[in-house]
Each structure stands twice: as C-alpha cells, then as structure tokens.
C-alpha cells in the first residue's frame, strides 16, 4: 500500500510552505530516510526524507504553495513490477549505433534538437510495447486530461516505459519539443537534422555592431522564494518602523593580523579550527554590549527589553538568501569555540540545514561584507534588534603613525559601521560603542583583561 509523503512542520507558528526542488524523479526507487525534496518557509529551507523505501510518485510540483500536513507524493513499497535491482533504467538510453558526433561548433539549439531526435530514433521500430501498455504517473494523467493528450500516442521515458509529466508536456499540441521530436530518425547525416532558426538583429547600415542572435537578448523571471520574500518584508519593515542611523569609524588591524600570524599554526593544531577575524569582532562586540546595554535591547510595544546575555547573530549569505544563525551566550565562549561554531553554522547554512531555532533570538548582529570586497556600507537592522555591526574589506591606507605623531605610515585599515535604532540608542552611545569596538581590535589584550 502506498505511503503518503506529507509536509512536516518546519517550526512553531509556520503553517504553509513552498515546494522546492525535488531531489528524486517520479518513478525512481528511493531508500528510506533518503532526502526527497526541499521545502521553503519564510524563515528557512529544509529537506523532507523518504518515509519508506519504494517507488516515488510526485503529486506536487516545485513552486506549489502547500500547507503543513498536505500530501506531496507517495511511495509504493511494492510496485506492480517488483523492486528494481538496478537503477540503470532511470538513466538516458545510449544513442543508436552509427550516429556520428556533431561538430563542436554547432549551436546549443542544434545540440538540444539532436538529442530529442535521437531519443525518438532510439524508440522507433524496436518492437517494444506502446504507451498504452505502460504505467502512467497520476500527475501525467492529470496533465494529459487538461491538455487533451491521447496517452496511447505517448511513449514513456521513465522506468519500464512509465509515462511522466515531461512526456505528456512534450507530446502536447503546440509543444516545441513535440515538434522537434516529430522528425524522422536520422543516421548522422547533417541534412536530416531539424532546421535551426537563425533569426538575428540586423546591424545598422553605418557599420555598427555585428548581427546578434535574438536569443542573446532573452529575459526570464523567477518566483521569489518564501525566504527572500520574508527577508524583504523584514528589511523594509526595519527601515519603516525604526529610527535607523549609521555611524562610522575605522580600525587599524595590525595587532590582530600580528596575533593571527604568530599563533595561527598552534591554534589550528590545538583546537582543530583556524583563527579568523570574526572571533575577535565577536569578543569585541560582547565587551561593547556589556558597556552599552541599550544596543543589546529590543523595543516591545511600549517597553524596552534589556538582555543580560549576548546572543550574537552572524549574517551568512547563501544561494537561497541571507540567513543569520545565532551564537548563543557568546559571552561564555572562547575564541576557539566561536570559530568552531561559526564554521559549523556557515557550512550548514550553505546546505540549507539550519533549524528555525538556530536562526531566531539574536540580540545583536555582525555582518562581514568585506569577504565580498565591500569597502563601506550601511547595514540594515535585523528586527527587533537595536544594533548591527558592519565589517568591511581590509585595505592598506596612509594614516598617522600613533607612535610617531606627524608621520604617515601604511597600515591595514578596516572601515566599521554601526547601524542603530535611535529610539533606543542615543547618538553619543552609538559613537562610544563603535569606538569601544575599535579600541578592542587595535588593542586585543583589552578583550583578555575585559577592560
């Protein structure tokens, strides 16, 4: 009996999600607990594992909006044709013998159509049963009914000739794929290849740029993920509701660079993790937040909520969008613990494996645009927090030598930016907070002595 694949709850208060990319195909054999599909909420993305081993049938396509508990597919532990011993059936069939390779300079469109024509040729005259004798996925049957496609005329490309959604779409009237596949099988002779459109944009008569294919001026649209939509809402809300200002300063990174260079090998050997800049800034932020608790607070209704702990959010860029995993009780963490935790969180963020709990509850945020080359920026508050520190690219600049007033020296400098909510933090506090960060970075021993 088929087992339903349902949408799990990504976290408290989340009731609806979007279906992300399917990691397996309909008709494919999957093992229990094997990742099947990604689902996206407004806070995070997570993978849904297979509840049982068997043949997968997909009933919800990528991009569909679903509620927690909805069925998005099934797994049949005992398919009619028995458990497959090999997965080779899901791979592409090799081209027929005698097909000569096309020259490398053929256009992508020719290559694509050759593959379609080859797939048609590989199925012609082989004596196999027609589409009506094969199985049809529920989604393929539904689409066939909607598009008026006769399933008896469709040849399945799935395992054991199973007809899939893509087979029905290819066979639908007006489908470009169907038109391309309709030609007779070719034997490698270029004259039998489907014709390729060469529509171009004519060059101006006055000797302007050469003709360009129309395809080079194409456009495309992609639906925003729930994560990006939620991120956009939060950032716009922060600008609309908070009295956000930004103050700037710069820090001489010479001492931090000297310490890293001197101790990085021993640090790595002892702790198994590299010594980066972020641990210094987390420690500096913890020290500054203790001195200026208003930067470590929230506005909730008509009250200010102060925090006696420092939960530092670290902004991490991922293909899905910006996420901010949290270092809980950063004030209790050593340099090694900070580096190890950041490495773990950043790695899992890139793979979409962070939980909702790991991305909520921070009291202050640090964002490092310098890793992308940013020299200066104005970071946006992460609501309901009242402060965010922006790090930037280290550049050697001419500055006055603190040991020899009046003389210029080249020093590795970093611009620092603190955006803050002026409803909670006064300008004086913000400036002094950032100066405290600067002093901690330029004199790292202050963080060890907690002064």
Coordinates of C-alpha atoms in Angstrom, one line a residue:
X1 CA 0.0 0.0 0.0
X2 CA 1.5 3.4 -1.0
X3 CA 2.8 5.6 1.8
X4 CA 2.0 9.3 1.8
X5 CA 4.7 11.9 1.8
X6 CA 3.5 14.9 3.8
X7 CA 4.7 18.4 4.6
X8 CA 6.3 18.4 8.0
X9 CA 6.2 21.4 10.3
X10 CA 9.4 23.5 9.8
X11 CA 8.8 25.2 13.2
X12 CA 6.4 26.8 15.6
X13 CA 3.8 29.2 14.0
X14 CA 4.6 28.1 10.4
X15 CA 1.6 26.7 8.7
X16 CA 2.3 27.0 5.0
X17 CA 5.4 26.4 2.8
X18 CA 6.5 26.3 -0.8
X19 CA 7.6 23.1 -2.5
X20 CA 11.3 23.4 -3.5
X21 CA 13.4 21.3 -5.8
X22 CA 12.8 17.6 -6.0
X23 CA 16.0 15.7 -5.5
X24 CA 14.4 12.5 -7.0
X25 CA 12.2 11.8 -10.0
X26 CA 8.8 10.3 -10.3
X27 CA 9.1 6.5 -10.9
X28 CA 12.5 6.3 -9.2
X29 CA 13.3 3.9 -6.5
X30 CA 14.3 5.6 -3.2
X31 CA 15.6 4.3 0.1
X32 CA 14.0 5.1 3.5
X33 CA 15.3 8.4 5.0
X34 CA 16.9 9.4 1.7
X35 CA 16.3 13.2 1.0
X36 CA 13.5 13.6 -1.5
X37 CA 12.5 17.3 -1.8
X38 CA 13.3 20.7 -0.3
X39 CA 10.5 22.8 1.2
X40 CA 10.8 26.5 1.9
X41 CA 9.2 28.5 4.6
X42 CA 9.5 32.2 5.3
X43 CA 12.4 31.5 7.7
X44 CA 14.3 28.5 6.4
X45 CA 14.5 25.7 3.9
X46 CA 14.7 22.0 4.9
X47 CA 14.8 18.6 3.2
X48 CA 12.0 16.1 3.5
X49 CA 13.2 12.5 3.8
X50 CA 11.6 9.4 2.4
X51 CA 9.2 7.8 5.0
X52 CA 9.7 4.3 3.4
X53 CA 11.7 2.6 0.7
X54 CA 9.9 2.2 -2.6
X55 CA 9.0 3.8 -5.9
X56 CA 8.4 7.5 -5.7
X57 CA 5.3 9.2 -7.3
X58 CA 5.3 13.0 -7.2
X59 CA 2.0 14.9 -7.0
X60 CA 3.1 18.4 -6.1
X61 CA 5.5 20.3 -8.4
X62 CA 8.2 22.8 -7.5
X63 CA 6.8 26.2 -6.6
X64 CA 3.4 25.0 -5.4
X65 CA 2.1 26.5 -2.2
X66 CA 1.2 23.9 0.4
X67 CA 0.1 23.7 4.0
X68 CA 1.7 21.7 6.7
X69 CA 0.3 18.1 6.6
X70 CA -0.5 18.2 2.8
X71 CA 0.4 15.2 0.7
X72 CA 3.0 16.0 -1.9
X73 CA 3.7 12.5 -3.2
X74 CA 3.6 8.8 -2.4
X75 CA 6.0 5.9 -2.1
X76 CA 4.9 2.4 -3.2
X77 CA 6.9 -0.2 -1.3
X78 CA 5.7 -2.9 -3.6
X79 CA 5.3 -1.6 -7.2
X80 CA 3.5 -3.8 -9.7
X81 CA 6.7 -4.7 -11.5
X82 CA 8.6 -5.6 -8.3
X83 CA 11.5 -4.0 -6.7
X84 CA 14.2 -3.0 -9.3
X85 CA 17.6 -4.5 -8.7
X86 CA 19.3 -1.8 -10.7
X87 CA 18.7 1.9 -11.2
X88 CA 20.2 1.9 -14.7
X89 CA 16.6 2.1 -16.1
X90 CA 16.4 5.7 -15.0
X91 CA 19.4 6.8 -16.9
X92 CA 19.3 8.0 -20.5
X93 CA 19.4 5.4 -23.2
X94 CA 22.6 5.4 -25.3
X95 CA 22.3 6.8 -28.8
X96 CA 21.9 4.2 -31.6
X97 CA 25.0 2.8 -33.3
X98 CA 26.2 4.6 -36.3
X99 CA 25.3 8.1 -35.1
X100 CA 28.3 10.4 -35.7
X101 CA 29.1 13.2 -33.3
X102 CA 28.2 16.7 -34.3
X103 CA 31.0 19.3 -34.7
X104 CA 31.8 21.2 -31.5
X105 CA 30.8 24.5 -33.1
X106 CA 27.1 23.5 -33.5
X107 CA 24.8 25.8 -31.6
X108 CA 23.3 24.7 -28.4
X109 CA 19.9 24.7 -30.1
X110 CA 21.1 22.1 -32.7
X111 CA 22.6 20.0 -29.9
X112 CA 19.3 20.1 -28.0
X113 CA 17.2 19.1 -31.0
X114 CA 19.7 16.3 -32.0
X115 CA 19.2 14.9 -28.5
X116 CA 15.4 15.0 -28.9
X117 CA 15.6 13.4 -32.4
X118 CA 18.0 10.8 -31.1
X119 CA 15.6 9.9 -28.3
X120 CA 12.8 9.5 -30.9
X121 CA 15.1 7.4 -33.1
X122 CA 16.1 5.1 -30.2
X123 CA 12.5 4.2 -29.6
X124 CA 11.4 3.7 -33.2
X125 CA 11.0 0.2 -34.6
X126 CA 12.3 -1.6 -31.5
X127 CA 9.2 -3.8 -31.2
X128 CA 8.5 -2.6 -27.6
X129 CA 5.0 -2.1 -26.3
X130 CA 3.3 1.2 -27.0
X131 CA 2.4 3.8 -24.4
X132 CA -1.0 2.4 -23.6
X133 CA 0.7 -0.7 -22.2
X134 CA 2.9 1.2 -19.8
X135 CA 2.2 2.8 -16.5
X136 CA 1.2 6.5 -16.1
X137 CA 2.0 8.7 -13.2
X138 CA -1.0 10.4 -11.6
X139 CA 0.3 13.8 -12.4
X140 CA 1.0 12.8 -16.0
X141 CA -2.6 11.5 -16.4
X142 CA -4.0 14.7 -14.9
X143 CA -1.9 16.9 -17.3
X144 CA -2.9 14.8 -20.2
X145 CA -6.6 15.3 -19.5
X146 CA -6.1 19.0 -19.2
X147 CA -4.1 19.4 -22.4
X148 CA -6.1 16.8 -24.4
X149 CA -3.2 14.4 -25.0
X150 CA -4.1 10.9 -26.0
X151 CA -1.9 8.7 -23.8
X152 CA -2.0 5.9 -26.3
X153 CA 0.2 8.1 -28.6
X154 CA 2.7 9.0 -25.8
X155 CA 5.9 7.0 -25.3
X156 CA 7.1 6.9 -21.7
X157 CA 10.7 7.6 -20.9
X158 CA 10.5 6.7 -17.2
X159 CA 11.5 3.3 -15.8
X160 CA 9.9 0.4 -17.7
X161 CA 8.3 2.8 -20.1
X162 CA 6.4 4.8 -17.4
X163 CA 4.8 7.9 -18.8
X164 CA 5.9 11.0 -16.8
X165 CA 4.8 14.6 -16.7
X166 CA 7.6 15.7 -19.1
X167 CA 6.5 13.0 -21.6
X168 CA 2.9 14.4 -21.7
X169 CA 4.1 18.0 -22.0
X170 CA 6.4 17.1 -24.8
X171 CA 3.5 15.5 -26.7
X172 CA 1.0 18.3 -26.1
X173 CA -0.2 20.2 -29.2
X174 CA 2.0 23.2 -29.8
X175 CA 4.9 21.9 -27.8
X176 CA 8.2 22.9 -29.3
X177 CA 9.7 19.7 -28.0
X178 CA 7.0 17.6 -29.7
X179 CA 7.5 19.5 -33.0
X180 CA 11.3 18.8 -32.8
X181 CA 10.7 15.2 -32.0
X182 CA 8.3 14.7 -34.8
X183 CA 11.0 14.4 -37.5
X184 CA 12.2 11.1 -38.9
X185 CA 15.1 9.4 -37.2
X186 CA 18.5 10.5 -38.6
X187 CA 21.6 8.5 -39.3
X188 CA 24.1 11.3 -38.6
X189 CA 23.7 13.0 -42.0
X190 CA 23.5 16.7 -41.4
X191 CA 20.8 17.1 -44.0
X192 CA 18.4 15.1 -41.8
X193 CA 18.8 17.4 -38.8
X194 CA 15.8 19.6 -37.9
X195 CA 16.2 23.2 -39.2
X196 CA 17.5 25.8 -36.8
X197 CA 16.2 29.3 -36.6
X198 CA 18.8 31.9 -37.3
X199 CA 16.7 35.0 -36.6
X200 CA 19.0 37.8 -35.8
X201 CA 19.0 41.5 -35.1
X202 CA 20.3 43.4 -38.2
X203 CA 23.4 45.6 -37.8
X204 CA 23.0 49.3 -38.6
X205 CA 24.0 50.4 -42.0
X206 CA 26.6 52.8 -40.7
X207 CA 28.9 50.0 -39.6
X208 CA 27.8 49.4 -36.1
X209 CA 28.0 46.2 -34.1
X210 CA 27.8 42.8 -35.8
X211 CA 24.4 41.0 -36.0
X212 CA 23.4 39.3 -32.8
X213 CA 21.1 36.4 -32.3
X214 CA 17.8 37.4 -30.8
X215 CA 18.3 34.7 -28.1
X216 CA 21.1 36.8 -26.7
X217 CA 18.6 39.4 -25.6
X218 CA 16.3 37.0 -23.8
X219 CA 14.7 37.7 -20.4
X220 CA 13.4 35.4 -17.7
X221 CA 11.5 35.6 -14.4
X222 CA 11.8 33.5 -11.3
X223 CA 9.4 33.4 -8.4
X224 CA 10.8 34.8 -5.2
X225 CA 11.3 32.1 -2.6
X226 CA 9.4 32.4 0.7
X227 CA 12.8 33.1 2.4
X228 CA 13.6 36.0 0.2
X229 CA 10.0 37.4 0.5
X230 CA 10.2 37.2 4.2
X231 CA 13.7 38.8 4.2
X232 CA 12.4 41.6 2.0
X233 CA 9.4 42.2 4.3
X234 CA 11.6 42.3 7.4
X235 CA 14.2 44.7 6.0
X236 CA 11.6 47.1 4.6
X237 CA 9.8 47.0 8.0
X238 CA 13.1 47.8 9.7
X239 CA 13.5 50.9 7.6
X240 CA 9.9 51.9 8.0
X241 CA 9.5 51.4 11.8
X242 CA 12.9 52.0 13.3
X243 CA 14.6 55.4 13.5
X244 CA 17.7 53.9 11.9
X245 CA 21.0 55.8 11.7
X246 CA 24.6 54.7 11.0
X247 CA 27.8 55.9 12.4
X248 CA 31.3 55.1 11.0
X249 CA 34.8 54.6 12.3
X250 CA 37.9 52.7 11.2
X251 CA 40.2 50.2 12.9
X252 CA 43.9 49.5 12.5
X253 CA 44.1 45.7 12.0
X254 CA 47.8 45.5 12.6
X255 CA 47.7 43.9 16.0
X256 CA 45.0 41.4 15.1
X257 CA 46.9 40.4 12.0
X258 CA 50.2 40.1 14.0
X259 CA 48.5 37.8 16.6
X260 CA 46.9 35.6 13.9
X261 CA 50.2 35.2 12.1
X262 CA 52.1 34.4 15.2
X263 CA 49.6 31.9 16.7
X264 CA 47.5 30.5 13.8
X265 CA 49.5 27.3 13.4
X266 CA 49.5 26.5 17.1
X267 CA 45.8 27.5 17.4
X268 CA 44.9 25.1 14.5
X269 CA 46.9 22.3 15.9
X270 CA 45.4 22.6 19.4
X271 CA 41.8 23.4 18.5
X272 CA 41.3 21.9 15.0
X273 CA 39.9 25.1 13.6
X274 CA 41.5 28.2 12.0
X275 CA 41.8 31.5 13.8
X276 CA 39.8 34.1 11.8
X277 CA 38.9 37.7 12.3
X278 CA 35.3 37.1 13.2
X279 CA 36.2 35.7 16.7
X280 CA 38.0 39.0 17.5
X281 CA 35.0 41.0 16.5
X282 CA 32.5 38.8 18.4
X283 CA 34.6 39.2 21.5
X284 CA 34.8 43.0 20.9
X285 CA 31.1 43.2 20.4
X286 CA 30.4 41.2 23.6
X287 CA 32.7 43.7 25.5
X288 CA 30.9 46.7 24.0
X289 CA 27.4 45.3 24.6
X290 CA 28.3 44.9 28.3
X291 CA 29.3 48.6 28.4
X292 CA 26.3 49.8 26.4
X293 CA 23.3 47.6 27.2
X294 CA 20.9 49.7 25.1
X295 CA 22.5 48.4 21.9
X296 CA 21.7 44.9 23.2
X297 CA 18.0 45.6 23.7
X298 CA 14.6 45.3 21.9
X299 CA 11.6 47.7 21.8
X300 CA 8.5 45.6 22.5
X301 CA 5.3 47.6 22.5
X302 CA 5.9 50.5 24.8
X303 CA 8.7 48.8 26.7
X304 CA 12.5 48.3 26.3
X305 CA 13.6 44.7 26.9
X306 CA 17.2 44.5 28.1
X307 CA 19.3 41.3 27.9
X308 CA 21.8 40.2 30.4
X309 CA 23.3 37.8 27.9
X310 CA 24.8 38.3 24.4
X311 CA 23.4 36.2 21.6
X312 CA 25.3 37.3 18.5
X313 CA 23.7 36.8 15.1
X314 CA 26.2 36.2 12.3
X315 CA 24.9 37.2 8.8
X316 CA 25.7 34.5 6.2
X317 CA 25.0 34.8 2.5
X318 CA 23.6 31.6 0.9
X319 CA 22.2 30.8 -2.6
X320 CA 18.7 31.0 -1.0
X321 CA 19.2 34.4 0.6
X322 CA 20.7 35.9 3.7
X323 CA 20.4 34.0 7.0
X324 CA 21.5 34.9 10.5
X325 CA 22.4 31.9 12.7
X326 CA 22.9 32.8 16.3
X327 CA 25.9 32.2 18.7
X328 CA 24.1 31.6 22.0
X329 CA 25.7 33.1 25.1
X330 CA 28.7 34.4 23.1
X331 CA 30.0 36.0 26.4
X332 CA 30.8 32.5 27.7
X333 CA 32.6 31.3 24.5
X334 CA 36.3 31.1 23.9
X335 CA 38.0 32.2 20.7
X336 CA 38.2 28.5 19.6
X337 CA 34.5 27.8 20.5
X338 CA 33.4 30.9 18.5
X339 CA 35.4 29.9 15.4
X340 CA 34.2 26.3 15.5
X341 CA 30.6 27.3 15.9
X342 CA 30.7 29.8 13.1
X343 CA 32.3 27.3 10.8
X344 CA 29.6 24.8 11.6
X345 CA 26.7 27.2 11.2
X346 CA 28.1 28.7 8.0
X347 CA 28.6 25.2 6.5
X348 CA 25.1 24.1 7.3
X349 CA 23.6 27.4 6.1
X350 CA 25.1 26.8 2.7
X351 CA 23.4 23.4 2.6
X352 CA 20.1 24.7 3.9
X353 CA 20.4 22.5 7.1
X354 CA 19.9 25.2 9.7
X355 CA 16.9 24.8 12.0
X356 CA 14.4 27.7 12.8
X357 CA 15.7 27.8 16.4
X358 CA 19.2 28.3 15.3
X359 CA 18.2 31.5 13.4
X360 CA 16.0 33.2 15.9
X361 CA 16.5 35.1 19.2
X362 CA 19.8 37.0 18.5
X363 CA 20.3 40.3 20.4
X364 CA 22.9 41.9 18.1
X365 CA 24.1 41.1 14.6
X366 CA 27.6 41.2 12.9
X367 CA 27.7 41.3 9.1
X368 CA 31.0 40.9 7.2
X369 CA 30.6 42.5 3.7
X370 CA 34.4 42.6 3.5
X371 CA 34.6 39.0 2.3
X372 CA 32.8 40.1 -0.9
X373 CA 35.1 43.1 -1.3
X374 CA 32.8 45.8 0.2
X375 CA 34.8 48.8 1.4
X376 CA 31.9 50.6 3.2
X377 CA 28.2 50.0 3.6
X378 CA 25.3 50.9 5.9
X379 CA 23.9 47.6 7.3
X380 CA 20.2 47.3 7.9
X381 CA 18.9 46.4 11.3
X382 CA 17.7 42.9 12.0
X383 CA 14.4 43.4 13.8
X384 CA 13.7 43.5 16.7
X385 CA 17.4 44.1 17.4
X386 CA 18.6 47.7 18.0
X387 CA 22.1 47.4 16.6
X388 CA 24.2 45.8 13.8
X389 CA 27.9 46.0 13.2
X390 CA 29.2 46.0 9.6
X391 CA 32.8 44.8 8.9
X392 CA 34.5 45.6 5.6
X393 CA 37.5 44.9 3.4
X394 CA 40.9 45.4 4.9
X395 CA 42.9 48.0 2.8
X396 CA 46.3 49.4 3.4
X397 CA 46.0 53.2 3.7
X398 CA 48.2 56.1 4.8
X399 CA 47.5 57.0 8.3
X400 CA 49.3 58.9 11.1
X401 CA 51.7 56.7 13.0
X402 CA 50.3 56.5 16.6
X403 CA 53.9 56.0 17.9
X404 CA 55.4 58.9 15.8
X405 CA 52.8 61.8 15.6
X406 CA 53.1 63.8 12.4
X407 CA 54.5 60.8 10.3
X408 CA 52.5 58.8 7.8
X409 CA 52.7 55.1 7.6
X410 CA 50.8 52.4 5.6
X411 CA 48.5 50.4 7.9
X412 CA 45.9 47.7 7.2
X413 CA 42.7 49.5 7.9
X414 CA 39.1 48.4 8.1
X415 CA 36.1 50.7 8.0
X416 CA 33.5 49.9 10.6
X417 CA 29.8 50.8 10.5
X418 CA 27.2 50.6 13.3
X419 CA 23.6 51.0 12.4
X420 CA 21.3 51.5 15.4
X421 CA 17.8 52.3 16.4
X422 CA 17.7 55.9 17.6
X423 CA 14.6 55.3 19.5
X424 CA 16.7 53.2 22.0
X425 CA 20.3 54.2 21.4
X426 CA 21.4 57.9 21.6
X427 CA 24.0 59.1 19.1
X428 CA 26.6 59.5 21.9
X429 CA 26.1 55.9 22.9
X430 CA 26.4 54.7 19.4
X431 CA 29.6 56.6 18.7
X432 CA 31.2 55.4 22.0
X433 CA 30.0 51.8 21.3
X434 CA 31.9 51.8 18.0
X435 CA 34.9 53.5 19.5
X436 CA 35.0 50.7 22.1
X437 CA 35.0 48.1 19.2
X438 CA 37.8 50.0 17.5
X439 CA 39.9 50.0 20.7
X440 CA 39.4 46.3 21.4
X441 CA 40.5 45.5 17.8
X442 CA 43.5 47.8 18.0
X443 CA 44.5 46.5 21.5
X444 CA 43.3 42.9 21.6
X445 CA 44.7 42.5 25.1
X446 CA 41.7 44.6 26.3
X447 CA 39.4 41.7 25.5
X448 CA 41.5 39.3 27.5
X449 CA 41.5 41.6 30.5
X450 CA 37.9 42.6 29.9
X451 CA 38.6 46.4 30.1

